[in-house]
Coordinates of C-alpha atoms in Angstrom, one line a residue:
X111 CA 0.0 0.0 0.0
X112 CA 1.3 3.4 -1.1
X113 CA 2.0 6.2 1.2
X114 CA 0.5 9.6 0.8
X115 CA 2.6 12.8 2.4
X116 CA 0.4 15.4 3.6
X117 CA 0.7 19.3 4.6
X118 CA -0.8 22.4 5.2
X119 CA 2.1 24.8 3.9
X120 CA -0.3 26.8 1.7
X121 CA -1.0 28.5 4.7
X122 CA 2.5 29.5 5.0
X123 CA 3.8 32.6 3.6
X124 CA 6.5 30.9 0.9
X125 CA 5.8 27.6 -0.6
X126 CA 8.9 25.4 0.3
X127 CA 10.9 23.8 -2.7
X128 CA 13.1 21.2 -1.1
X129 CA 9.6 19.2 0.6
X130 CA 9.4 16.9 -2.7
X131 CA 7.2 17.1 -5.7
X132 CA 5.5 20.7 -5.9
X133 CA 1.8 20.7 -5.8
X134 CA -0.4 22.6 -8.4
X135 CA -2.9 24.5 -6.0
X136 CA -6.5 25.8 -7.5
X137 CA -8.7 28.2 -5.6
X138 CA -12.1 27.6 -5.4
X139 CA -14.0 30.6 -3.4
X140 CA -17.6 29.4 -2.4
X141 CA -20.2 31.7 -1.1
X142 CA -19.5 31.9 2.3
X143 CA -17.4 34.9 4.8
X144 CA -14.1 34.4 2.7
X145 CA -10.6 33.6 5.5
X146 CA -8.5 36.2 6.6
X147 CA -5.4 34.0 4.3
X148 CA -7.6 34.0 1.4
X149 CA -4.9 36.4 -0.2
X150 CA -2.4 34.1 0.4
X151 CA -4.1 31.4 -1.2
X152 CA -4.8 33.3 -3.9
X153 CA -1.0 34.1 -4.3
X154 CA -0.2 30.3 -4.2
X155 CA -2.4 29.1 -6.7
X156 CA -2.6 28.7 -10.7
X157 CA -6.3 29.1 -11.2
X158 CA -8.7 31.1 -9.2
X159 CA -12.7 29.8 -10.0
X160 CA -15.5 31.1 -8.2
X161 CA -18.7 29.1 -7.5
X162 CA -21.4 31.3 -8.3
X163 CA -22.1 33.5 -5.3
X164 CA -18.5 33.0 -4.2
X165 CA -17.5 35.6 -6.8
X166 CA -19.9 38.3 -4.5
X167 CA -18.0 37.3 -1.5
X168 CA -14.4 38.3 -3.3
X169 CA -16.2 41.1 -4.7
X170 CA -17.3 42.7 -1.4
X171 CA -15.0 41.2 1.0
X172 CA -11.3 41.2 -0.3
X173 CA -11.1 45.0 -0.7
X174 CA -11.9 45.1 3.4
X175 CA -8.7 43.2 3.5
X176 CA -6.8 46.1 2.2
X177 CA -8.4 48.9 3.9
X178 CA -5.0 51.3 2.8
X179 CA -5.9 50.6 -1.0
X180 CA -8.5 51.6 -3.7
X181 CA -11.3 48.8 -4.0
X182 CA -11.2 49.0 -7.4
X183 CA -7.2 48.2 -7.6
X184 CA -8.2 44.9 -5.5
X185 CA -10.7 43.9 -7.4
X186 CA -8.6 43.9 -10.5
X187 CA -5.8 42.5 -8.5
X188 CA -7.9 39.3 -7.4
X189 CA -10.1 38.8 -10.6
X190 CA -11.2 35.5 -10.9
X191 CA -10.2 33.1 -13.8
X192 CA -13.9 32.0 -13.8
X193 CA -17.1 31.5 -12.5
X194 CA -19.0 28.8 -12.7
X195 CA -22.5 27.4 -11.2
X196 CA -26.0 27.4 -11.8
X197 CA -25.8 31.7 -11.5
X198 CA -28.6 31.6 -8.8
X199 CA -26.6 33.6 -6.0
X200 CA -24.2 35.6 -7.7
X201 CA -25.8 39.7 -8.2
X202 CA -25.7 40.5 -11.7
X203 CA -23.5 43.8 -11.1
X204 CA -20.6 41.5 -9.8
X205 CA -21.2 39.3 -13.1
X206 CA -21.2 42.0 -15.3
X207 CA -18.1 43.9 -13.6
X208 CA -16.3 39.9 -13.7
X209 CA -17.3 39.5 -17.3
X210 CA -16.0 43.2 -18.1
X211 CA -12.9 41.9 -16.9
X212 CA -12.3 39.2 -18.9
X213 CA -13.5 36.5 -16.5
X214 CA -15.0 33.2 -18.0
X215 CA -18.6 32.7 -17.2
X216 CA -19.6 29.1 -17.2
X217 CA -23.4 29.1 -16.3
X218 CA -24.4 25.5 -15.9
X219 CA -28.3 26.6 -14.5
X220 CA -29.4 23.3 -16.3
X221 CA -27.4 21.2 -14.1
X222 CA -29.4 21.1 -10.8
X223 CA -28.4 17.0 -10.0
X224 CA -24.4 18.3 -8.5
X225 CA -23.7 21.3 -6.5
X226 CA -21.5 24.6 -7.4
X227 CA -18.6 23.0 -5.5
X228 CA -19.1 19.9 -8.0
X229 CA -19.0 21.6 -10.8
X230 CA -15.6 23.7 -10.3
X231 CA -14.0 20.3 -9.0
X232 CA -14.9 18.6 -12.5
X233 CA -13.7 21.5 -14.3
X234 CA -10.4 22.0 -12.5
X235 CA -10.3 18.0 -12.9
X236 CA -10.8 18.1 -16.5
X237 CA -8.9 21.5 -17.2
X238 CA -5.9 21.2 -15.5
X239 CA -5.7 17.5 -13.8
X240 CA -4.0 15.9 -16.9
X241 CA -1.3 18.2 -17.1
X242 CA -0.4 18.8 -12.8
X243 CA -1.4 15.1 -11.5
X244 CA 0.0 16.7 -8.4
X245 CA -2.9 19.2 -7.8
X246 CA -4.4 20.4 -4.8
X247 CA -7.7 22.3 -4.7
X248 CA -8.0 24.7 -1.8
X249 CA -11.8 25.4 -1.2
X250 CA -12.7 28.4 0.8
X251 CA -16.2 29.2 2.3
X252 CA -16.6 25.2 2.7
X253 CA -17.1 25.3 6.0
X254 CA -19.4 27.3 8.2
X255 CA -23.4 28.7 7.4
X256 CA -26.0 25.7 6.6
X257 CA -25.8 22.6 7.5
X258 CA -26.8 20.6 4.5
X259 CA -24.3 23.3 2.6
X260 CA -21.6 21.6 4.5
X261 CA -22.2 18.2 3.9
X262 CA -22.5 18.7 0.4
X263 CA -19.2 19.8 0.4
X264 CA -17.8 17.0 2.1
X265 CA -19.9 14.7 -0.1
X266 CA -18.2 16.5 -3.1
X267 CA -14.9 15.3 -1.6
X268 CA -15.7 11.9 -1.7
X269 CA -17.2 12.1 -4.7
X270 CA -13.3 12.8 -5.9
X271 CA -11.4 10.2 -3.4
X272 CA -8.5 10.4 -6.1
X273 CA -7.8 14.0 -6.2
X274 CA -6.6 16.4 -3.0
X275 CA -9.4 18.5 -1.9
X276 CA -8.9 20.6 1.2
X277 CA -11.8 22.5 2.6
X278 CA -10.9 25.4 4.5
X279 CA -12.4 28.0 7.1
X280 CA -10.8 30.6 9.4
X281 CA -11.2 27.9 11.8
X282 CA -10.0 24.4 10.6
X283 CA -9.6 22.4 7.2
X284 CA -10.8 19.1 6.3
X285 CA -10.0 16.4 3.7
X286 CA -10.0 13.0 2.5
X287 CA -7.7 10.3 3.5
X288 CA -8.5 7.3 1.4
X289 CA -8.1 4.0 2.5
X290 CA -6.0 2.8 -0.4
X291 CA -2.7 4.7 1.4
X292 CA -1.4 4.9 4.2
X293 CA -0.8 8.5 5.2
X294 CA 1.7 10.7 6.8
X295 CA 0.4 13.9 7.9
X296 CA 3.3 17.0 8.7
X297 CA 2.1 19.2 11.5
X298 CA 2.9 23.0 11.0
X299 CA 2.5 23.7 14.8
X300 CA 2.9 27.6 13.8
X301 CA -0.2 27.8 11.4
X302 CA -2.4 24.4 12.5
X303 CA -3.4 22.2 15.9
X304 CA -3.6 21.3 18.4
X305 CA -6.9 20.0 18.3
X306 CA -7.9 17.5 15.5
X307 CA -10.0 14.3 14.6
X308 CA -10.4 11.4 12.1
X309 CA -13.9 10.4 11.4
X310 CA -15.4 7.9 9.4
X311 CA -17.9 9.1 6.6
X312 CA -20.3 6.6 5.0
X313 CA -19.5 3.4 6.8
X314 CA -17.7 1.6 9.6
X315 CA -13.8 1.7 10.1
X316 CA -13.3 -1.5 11.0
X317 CA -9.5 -1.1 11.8
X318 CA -7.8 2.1 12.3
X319 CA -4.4 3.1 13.4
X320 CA -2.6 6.3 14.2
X321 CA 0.8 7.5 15.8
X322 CA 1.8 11.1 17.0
X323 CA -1.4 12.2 18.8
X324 CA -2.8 12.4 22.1
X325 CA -5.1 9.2 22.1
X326 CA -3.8 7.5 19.5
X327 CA -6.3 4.5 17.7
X328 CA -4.7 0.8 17.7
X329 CA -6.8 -1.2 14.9
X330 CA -9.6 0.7 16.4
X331 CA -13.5 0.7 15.0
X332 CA -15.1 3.5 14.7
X333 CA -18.7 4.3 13.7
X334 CA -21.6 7.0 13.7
X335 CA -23.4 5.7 17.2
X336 CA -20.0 5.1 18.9
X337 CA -16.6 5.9 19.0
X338 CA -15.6 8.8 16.8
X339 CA -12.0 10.4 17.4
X340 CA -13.0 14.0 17.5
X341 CA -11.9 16.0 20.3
X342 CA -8.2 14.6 19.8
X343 CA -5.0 16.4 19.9
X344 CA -1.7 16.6 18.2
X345 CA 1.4 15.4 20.1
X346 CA 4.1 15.5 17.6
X347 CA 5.2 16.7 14.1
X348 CA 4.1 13.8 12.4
X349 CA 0.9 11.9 12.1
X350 CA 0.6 8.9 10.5
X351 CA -2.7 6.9 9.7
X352 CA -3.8 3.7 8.4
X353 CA -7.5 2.4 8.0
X354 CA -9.8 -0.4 6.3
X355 CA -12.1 3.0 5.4
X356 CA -11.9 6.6 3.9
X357 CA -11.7 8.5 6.6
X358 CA -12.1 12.7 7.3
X359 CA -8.7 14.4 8.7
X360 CA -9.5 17.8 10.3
X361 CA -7.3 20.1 12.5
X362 CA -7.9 23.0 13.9
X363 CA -5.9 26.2 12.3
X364 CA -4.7 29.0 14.6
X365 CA -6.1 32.5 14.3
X366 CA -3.0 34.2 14.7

């Protein structure tokens, strides 16, 4: 079984260059409050895509990030590669400034069967997956607002189990670790942690395993209706995980 290497240095200033093969990083901006390191994000990746509404939310929010510059130089400065969805959120002045621009409008308002989130992942899949089979997508305003919002978005990661998808809030991220790898997880204790959890999405993990946290799982089960390892914490610099099932990383990420 292969081993996957994971990290959360897109939330670090400078991408390093010596950590092994570079990742490709693609922005998807949903509509919910954009994080304060959504700039940063934005620096790190190739392609910026907004779901529908989420092109309001850079719109409105990003220049409030910059309160020492013009809005109108920010908006020009983050302008999205495209926007795609089924156009029911976004306000028509923000899709007629974006499309001014030079944006790409993708309206897919006869696809109601997948969500907005979907439909960027397949595009970033199909646009740019072929040539960066390294990618990462970085999805902001994932987490946070409704309910059934948010698990739709963590049923669109699932729905992708090959590809890295990373859902992200000022709070904490969350993504995939399939069961087909084992997976090695390095902590950034300056941007991410303590507090974290594996949980099991879908079915029972039979068997799982972890080193480098605080209660650590030895060929544990875990399952909706018992145990569930939320709550835990991270101990070391590296976490490494095995299961029998897919199962959902999350860590908490500092506000400072």
């Amino acid at each position: 079984m292969s081993l996957t290497s994971h990290s959360s240095t897109f939330l670090l200033p400078n991408l390093p260059t010596d950590d092994g093969p570079a990742l490709t990083y693609a922005l998807v901006i949903l509509n919910q409050s954009i994080p304060k390191f959504t700039p940063l994000l934005w620096k790190h990746a190739k392609v910026h895509i907004c779901a529908d509404g989420g092109a309001n939310r850079v719109f409105d929010e990003l220049p409030g990030m910059f309160p020492h510059e013009e809005p109108s130089e920010i908006r020009k400065r983050y302008k999205p590669y495209a926007i795609k969805g089924d156009m029911d959120s976004i306000r028509t002045d923000v899709l007629d400034y974006y499309r001014g621009l030079g944006t790409k409008i993708i309206d897919e308002s006869q696809d109601q069967d997948t969500t907005d989130l979907n439909k960027c992942v397949t595009y970033i899949r199909d646009s740019l997956y072929p040539e960066h089979p390294n990618l990462c997508i970085l999805v902001t305003g994932a987490l946070g607002g409704r309910f059934d919002h948010e698990m739709g978005n963590i049923n669109v990661i699932c729905c992708f189990p090959s590809m890295r998808i990373i859902l992200l809030s000022d709070d904490s991220l969350i993504q995939l670790l399939p069961s087909k790898h084992h997976h090695k997880i390095h902590i950034d204790s300056s941007v991410e942690g303590p507090h974290c959890g594996l949980i099991p999405i879908g079915m029972v993990a039979g068997r799982t395993s972890t080193t480098g946290l605080q209660w650590n799982l030895d060929n544990t089960e875990m399952r909706f209706g018992g145990l569930v390892s939320t709550s835990n914490i991270v101990k070391e610099n590296i976490v490494t995980v095995q299961s029998d099932s897919d199962l959902l990383w999350t860590i908490s990420i500092k506000k400072d």
